[in-house]
C-alpha cells in the first residue's frame, strides 16, 4: 500500500508539472494586448515595416501595390498571419494573396488558412490567413524549415481589372503565435537568429556621419531563446521518476510476503 501511495503522489506531481506545458499551447497573452501598431507598410523587403506580434498594423495603399511587413518569430512558436483588405465601392472581382518569407527570403508554406481569396464585385472586404509551421531551433542546411529570426509578409492583388488598378484600399495585418512547447523541441540551435540587415542609420559616435547597417530592431519580448531548454526536460525527469517508482512497486509485488522470523527450538 505504501508503494501505491508513493506512485499516486508521483502521478499528481507529474500532472502539476504538465499543467504549465498544456497552458503554453494556447496563444500568447500579448496577442490580445497592445493594438497600437504601425500605420504604414513598406514596398519591398528592405523597406518592410516592423510590427510586433499582437499588434495590428494598418496601411492605406492602392490596388496593385506590394505591401511588406516584418515580424520576429522564435523557436517553438507557430505564427498565424491574418490580413484584411477593405476594398473600394463598385470594384470588379479581385484576387488577393498573402505570402510569408523567412530571414533568408525563402517562401514559407502555410499549414492551413485562406492564403489566396477572390472578392466578388461589390464585396466590402477580403480576409486572408496563413498558419505557418512551427519554428524550429535548428534544421539541416538543405531543409526549408522555419527558423528563428525575422519573417516578412507580402500582401498584394494578383488579379484585378484595369479599371480597379490604383484604387485606394485599406489594409490591416495582425500576427499571433501559439507556443508549441517541448513537443516541437529539437537537439541543436542556431548560433544567431536569421535577422538580416534591413536598414541604415548614422553612427551615434564617431567623427563621420556615414550610415552603418543595423539589424532589425524587433525581437521577442524575452529575447531569442538558446534552443537547448524546453519543457520536455520536465517530462523526461518525471518519466524517469515514475519508471523508478514502478520498478520498486513491481519488485514488492513479485517478492511476495516476507519470510517468518526463525524461532530457535525450545524458545
Tab-separated table of C-alpha atoms in Angstrom:
chain	number	residue	atom	x	y	z
A	1	UNK	CA	0.000	0.000	0.000
A	2	UNK	CA	2.871	2.360	0.719
A	3	UNK	CA	4.213	1.868	-2.812
A	4	UNK	CA	0.744	2.661	-4.221
A	5	UNK	CA	0.607	5.892	-2.223
A	6	UNK	CA	4.063	6.854	-3.477
A	7	UNK	CA	3.029	6.095	-7.063
A	8	UNK	CA	-0.133	8.209	-6.658
A	9	UNK	CA	1.900	11.121	-5.326
A	10	UNK	CA	4.272	10.862	-8.273
A	11	UNK	CA	1.368	10.921	-10.736
A	12	UNK	CA	-0.004	14.034	-9.028
A	13	UNK	CA	3.412	15.685	-9.305
A	14	UNK	CA	3.552	14.827	-12.997
A	15	UNK	CA	0.119	16.368	-13.515
A	16	UNK	CA	1.218	19.591	-11.824
A	17	UNK	CA	4.358	19.693	-13.969
A	18	UNK	CA	2.381	19.121	-17.145
A	19	UNK	CA	-0.118	21.889	-16.416
A	20	UNK	CA	2.200	24.752	-17.476
A	21	UNK	CA	3.150	22.839	-20.614
A	22	UNK	CA	-0.511	22.467	-21.554
A	23	UNK	CA	-1.085	26.155	-20.916
A	24	UNK	CA	1.784	27.029	-23.253
A	25	UNK	CA	-0.103	25.587	-26.216
A	26	UNK	CA	-2.620	28.447	-26.075
A	27	UNK	CA	-1.970	31.758	-27.854
A	28	UNK	CA	0.398	34.070	-26.023
A	29	UNK	CA	-1.185	36.742	-23.765
A	30	UNK	CA	0.469	39.522	-25.765
A	31	UNK	CA	-1.677	38.548	-28.749
A	32	UNK	CA	-4.740	40.297	-27.254
A	33	UNK	CA	-2.926	43.231	-25.693
A	34	UNK	CA	-1.448	46.230	-27.461
A	35	UNK	CA	-3.117	47.114	-30.756
A	36	UNK	CA	-1.249	50.374	-31.441
A	37	UNK	CA	0.753	49.110	-34.384
A	38	UNK	CA	2.367	50.983	-37.278
A	39	UNK	CA	0.200	52.839	-39.763
A	40	UNK	CA	2.189	52.231	-42.921
A	41	UNK	CA	3.707	49.392	-44.929
A	42	UNK	CA	6.908	49.013	-46.878
A	43	UNK	CA	7.139	48.458	-50.609
A	44	UNK	CA	9.987	45.899	-50.631
A	45	UNK	CA	11.874	43.506	-48.360
A	46	UNK	CA	14.409	46.209	-47.472
A	47	UNK	CA	11.741	48.734	-46.508
A	48	UNK	CA	9.375	46.306	-44.751
A	49	UNK	CA	7.659	47.899	-41.761
A	50	UNK	CA	8.390	46.139	-38.473
A	51	UNK	CA	5.408	45.003	-36.426
A	52	UNK	CA	5.389	43.172	-33.118
A	53	UNK	CA	3.321	40.082	-32.578
A	54	UNK	CA	-0.023	41.008	-31.052
A	55	UNK	CA	-0.119	44.423	-32.746
A	56	UNK	CA	-2.472	45.438	-35.537
A	57	UNK	CA	-0.661	47.177	-38.370
A	58	UNK	CA	-2.632	49.318	-40.807
A	59	UNK	CA	-1.781	50.915	-44.126
A	60	UNK	CA	-3.507	52.880	-46.868
A	61	UNK	CA	-2.408	51.890	-50.336
A	62	UNK	CA	-3.591	51.388	-53.900
A	63	UNK	CA	-4.549	48.202	-55.665
A	64	UNK	CA	-1.507	46.938	-57.489
A	65	UNK	CA	0.921	47.942	-54.713
A	66	UNK	CA	3.076	45.403	-52.914
A	67	UNK	CA	2.803	45.834	-49.136
A	68	UNK	CA	5.552	44.457	-46.872
A	69	UNK	CA	5.762	43.991	-43.111
A	70	UNK	CA	8.244	42.085	-40.940
A	71	UNK	CA	7.928	40.449	-37.512
A	72	UNK	CA	10.149	38.339	-35.208
A	73	UNK	CA	9.391	34.658	-34.511
A	74	UNK	CA	11.300	32.433	-32.106
A	75	UNK	CA	11.797	28.691	-31.732
A	76	UNK	CA	8.706	26.802	-30.565
A	77	UNK	CA	6.259	29.392	-31.908
A	78	UNK	CA	3.656	28.698	-34.591
A	79	UNK	CA	2.825	32.098	-36.121
A	80	UNK	CA	-0.549	32.914	-37.625
A	81	UNK	CA	-0.672	35.821	-40.076
A	82	UNK	CA	-4.060	37.452	-40.704
A	83	UNK	CA	-4.670	40.212	-43.246
A	84	UNK	CA	-7.821	42.166	-44.055
A	85	UNK	CA	-8.222	44.406	-47.104
A	86	UNK	CA	-11.112	46.897	-47.252
A	87	UNK	CA	-11.990	47.348	-50.901
A	88	UNK	CA	-13.441	50.388	-52.675
A	89	UNK	CA	-17.076	50.536	-53.707
A	90	UNK	CA	-18.077	49.353	-57.138
A	91	UNK	CA	-14.970	47.268	-57.783
A	92	UNK	CA	-14.853	44.237	-60.056
A	93	UNK	CA	-13.634	40.794	-58.993
A	94	UNK	CA	-10.209	40.932	-57.312
A	95	UNK	CA	-7.862	38.177	-56.130
A	96	UNK	CA	-5.607	38.935	-53.147
A	97	UNK	CA	-2.810	36.853	-51.657
A	98	UNK	CA	-0.602	36.977	-48.563
A	99	UNK	CA	2.863	35.370	-48.627
A	100	UNK	CA	5.317	34.813	-45.779
A	101	UNK	CA	9.113	34.623	-46.165
A	102	UNK	CA	11.804	33.823	-43.606
A	103	UNK	CA	15.013	35.746	-42.887
A	104	UNK	CA	16.669	34.134	-45.907
A	105	UNK	CA	13.711	35.264	-48.045
A	106	UNK	CA	12.583	31.701	-48.591
A	107	UNK	CA	8.848	31.475	-49.106
A	108	UNK	CA	7.281	29.507	-46.275
A	109	UNK	CA	4.339	27.210	-46.930
A	110	UNK	CA	1.131	27.641	-44.947
A	111	UNK	CA	-0.107	24.661	-42.952
A	112	UNK	CA	-3.652	25.867	-43.432
A	113	UNK	CA	-5.607	29.068	-43.887
A	114	UNK	CA	-7.055	31.026	-46.798
A	115	UNK	CA	-3.810	32.366	-48.237
A	116	UNK	CA	-5.483	33.421	-51.514
A	117	UNK	CA	-9.030	34.682	-51.892
A	118	UNK	CA	-11.137	36.250	-54.606
A	119	UNK	CA	-13.513	39.064	-53.685
A	120	UNK	CA	-16.542	39.262	-55.910
A	121	UNK	CA	-17.833	42.537	-57.386
A	122	UNK	CA	-19.012	44.925	-54.691
A	123	UNK	CA	-17.555	42.903	-51.799
A	124	UNK	CA	-16.647	45.231	-48.936
A	125	UNK	CA	-13.520	43.391	-47.780
A	126	UNK	CA	-11.450	40.248	-48.121
A	127	UNK	CA	-9.805	38.333	-45.267
A	128	UNK	CA	-6.674	36.202	-45.639
A	129	UNK	CA	-4.861	33.909	-43.199
A	130	UNK	CA	-1.697	31.831	-43.156
A	131	UNK	CA	-0.729	29.478	-40.316
A	132	UNK	CA	2.958	28.669	-40.601
A	133	UNK	CA	4.720	25.539	-39.470
A	134	UNK	CA	6.282	25.582	-36.015
A	135	UNK	CA	9.575	27.471	-35.893
A	136	UNK	CA	12.453	25.068	-35.191
A	137	UNK	CA	15.551	25.917	-33.183
A	138	UNK	CA	17.760	24.146	-35.724
A	139	UNK	CA	17.460	22.473	-39.100
A	140	UNK	CA	19.547	20.846	-41.802
A	141	UNK	CA	21.117	23.316	-44.250
A	142	UNK	CA	19.235	21.801	-47.184
A	143	UNK	CA	15.831	21.957	-45.467
A	144	UNK	CA	13.432	24.867	-45.694
A	145	UNK	CA	12.106	24.558	-42.134
A	146	UNK	CA	11.094	27.801	-40.389
A	147	UNK	CA	13.957	29.024	-38.193
A	148	UNK	CA	14.193	31.762	-35.525
A	149	UNK	CA	14.560	35.256	-36.890
A	150	UNK	CA	12.780	37.880	-38.944
A	151	UNK	CA	9.803	36.948	-41.120
A	152	UNK	CA	8.416	39.018	-43.971
A	153	UNK	CA	4.782	39.342	-45.016
A	154	UNK	CA	3.843	40.430	-48.528
A	155	UNK	CA	0.272	41.399	-49.359
A	156	UNK	CA	-0.797	42.149	-52.931
A	157	UNK	CA	-3.537	41.740	-55.509
A	158	UNK	CA	-2.883	39.029	-58.072
A	159	UNK	CA	-5.807	39.580	-60.429
A	160	UNK	CA	-7.795	42.763	-60.926
A	161	UNK	CA	-9.344	44.710	-63.761
A	162	UNK	CA	-7.690	47.686	-65.386
A	163	UNK	CA	-10.399	49.980	-64.001
A	164	UNK	CA	-9.589	48.917	-60.424
A	165	UNK	CA	-5.843	49.458	-60.753
A	166	UNK	CA	-4.750	52.297	-58.485
A	167	UNK	CA	-7.977	52.429	-56.477
A	168	UNK	CA	-7.456	53.205	-52.753
A	169	UNK	CA	-7.653	50.330	-50.260
A	170	UNK	CA	-7.117	49.978	-46.509
A	171	UNK	CA	-5.118	47.015	-45.240
A	172	UNK	CA	-4.789	45.547	-41.753
A	173	UNK	CA	-2.260	42.965	-40.600
A	174	UNK	CA	-2.023	41.040	-37.331
A	175	UNK	CA	0.410	38.300	-36.303
A	176	UNK	CA	-0.169	35.985	-33.347
A	177	UNK	CA	1.671	32.867	-32.213
A	178	UNK	CA	0.876	29.729	-30.256
A	179	UNK	CA	3.673	28.303	-28.104
A	180	UNK	CA	4.005	24.631	-29.029
A	181	UNK	CA	6.267	23.775	-26.068
A	182	UNK	CA	8.584	20.791	-25.824
A	183	UNK	CA	6.706	18.807	-28.460
A	184	UNK	CA	8.438	20.947	-31.100
A	185	UNK	CA	11.892	20.953	-29.468
A	186	UNK	CA	14.921	19.666	-31.354
A	187	UNK	CA	18.514	18.962	-30.371
A	188	UNK	CA	20.596	21.904	-31.511
A	189	UNK	CA	20.228	25.633	-32.085
A	190	UNK	CA	21.411	28.353	-34.423
A	191	UNK	CA	24.392	30.408	-33.333
A	192	UNK	CA	22.456	33.555	-34.352
A	193	UNK	CA	18.831	34.106	-35.409
A	194	UNK	CA	18.170	34.837	-39.076
A	195	UNK	CA	17.868	38.601	-38.709
A	196	UNK	CA	19.294	40.251	-41.838
A	197	UNK	CA	20.353	43.882	-42.064
A	198	UNK	CA	17.425	45.841	-43.489
A	199	UNK	CA	18.080	49.453	-42.559
A	200	UNK	CA	20.791	52.033	-42.033
A	201	UNK	CA	21.296	54.890	-39.589
A	202	UNK	CA	24.136	57.305	-38.777
A	203	UNK	CA	26.682	56.274	-36.179
A	204	UNK	CA	25.894	57.637	-32.727
A	205	UNK	CA	29.598	58.093	-32.066
A	206	UNK	CA	32.435	58.942	-34.387
A	207	UNK	CA	33.728	61.784	-36.473
A	208	UNK	CA	31.910	60.986	-39.699
A	209	UNK	CA	28.203	60.782	-40.381
A	210	UNK	CA	28.400	57.827	-42.736
A	211	UNK	CA	25.479	55.446	-42.254
A	212	UNK	CA	26.080	51.974	-40.859
A	213	UNK	CA	23.967	48.906	-41.435
A	214	UNK	CA	21.849	47.814	-38.483
A	215	UNK	CA	19.804	44.715	-37.830
A	216	UNK	CA	16.056	44.598	-37.449
A	217	UNK	CA	15.159	46.323	-34.220
A	218	UNK	CA	12.393	43.962	-33.090
A	219	UNK	CA	12.911	40.701	-31.237
A	220	UNK	CA	10.766	38.513	-28.941
A	221	UNK	CA	9.841	40.114	-25.628
A	222	UNK	CA	12.017	37.707	-23.642
A	223	UNK	CA	14.843	37.765	-26.187
A	224	UNK	CA	15.960	34.981	-28.503
A	225	UNK	CA	15.992	31.589	-26.797
A	226	UNK	CA	19.145	29.475	-26.674
A	227	UNK	CA	17.304	26.462	-28.045
A	228	UNK	CA	18.526	23.903	-25.509
A	229	UNK	CA	15.858	24.284	-22.801
A	230	UNK	CA	12.270	23.171	-23.195
A	231	UNK	CA	9.558	21.683	-21.010
A	232	UNK	CA	10.382	18.225	-22.382
A	233	UNK	CA	13.150	18.142	-19.727
A	234	UNK	CA	10.374	18.205	-17.101
A	235	UNK	CA	8.591	15.334	-18.831
A	236	UNK	CA	11.836	13.366	-19.097
A	237	UNK	CA	12.658	13.818	-15.398
A	238	UNK	CA	9.108	12.973	-14.330
A	239	UNK	CA	9.096	9.913	-16.592
A	240	UNK	CA	12.359	8.703	-15.079
A	241	UNK	CA	10.983	9.119	-11.552
A	242	UNK	CA	7.830	7.213	-12.457
A	243	UNK	CA	9.888	4.417	-14.024
A	244	UNK	CA	11.939	4.094	-10.838
A	245	UNK	CA	8.824	4.006	-8.654
A	246	UNK	CA	7.215	1.465	-10.956
A	247	UNK	CA	10.311	-0.737	-10.588
A	248	UNK	CA	10.129	-0.555	-6.794
A	249	UNK	CA	6.415	-1.293	-6.856
A	250	UNK	CA	6.898	-4.246	-9.198
A	251	UNK	CA	9.667	-5.635	-7.034
A	252	UNK	CA	7.447	-5.512	-3.934
A	253	UNK	CA	4.650	-7.297	-5.810
A	254	UNK	CA	6.871	-10.110	-7.083
A	255	UNK	CA	8.785	-10.526	-3.847
A	256	UNK	CA	5.791	-11.995	-2.027
A	257	UNK	CA	5.167	-11.983	1.726
A	258	UNK	CA	8.168	-11.696	3.998
A	259	UNK	CA	9.717	-14.829	5.436
A	260	UNK	CA	8.655	-15.713	9.029
A	261	UNK	CA	11.262	-14.955	11.601
A	262	UNK	CA	13.190	-18.102	12.658
A	263	UNK	CA	12.342	-19.219	16.157
A	264	UNK	CA	15.055	-21.332	17.902
A	265	UNK	CA	13.890	-24.730	19.249
A	266	UNK	CA	12.770	-24.708	22.838
A	267	UNK	CA	12.219	-20.945	22.919
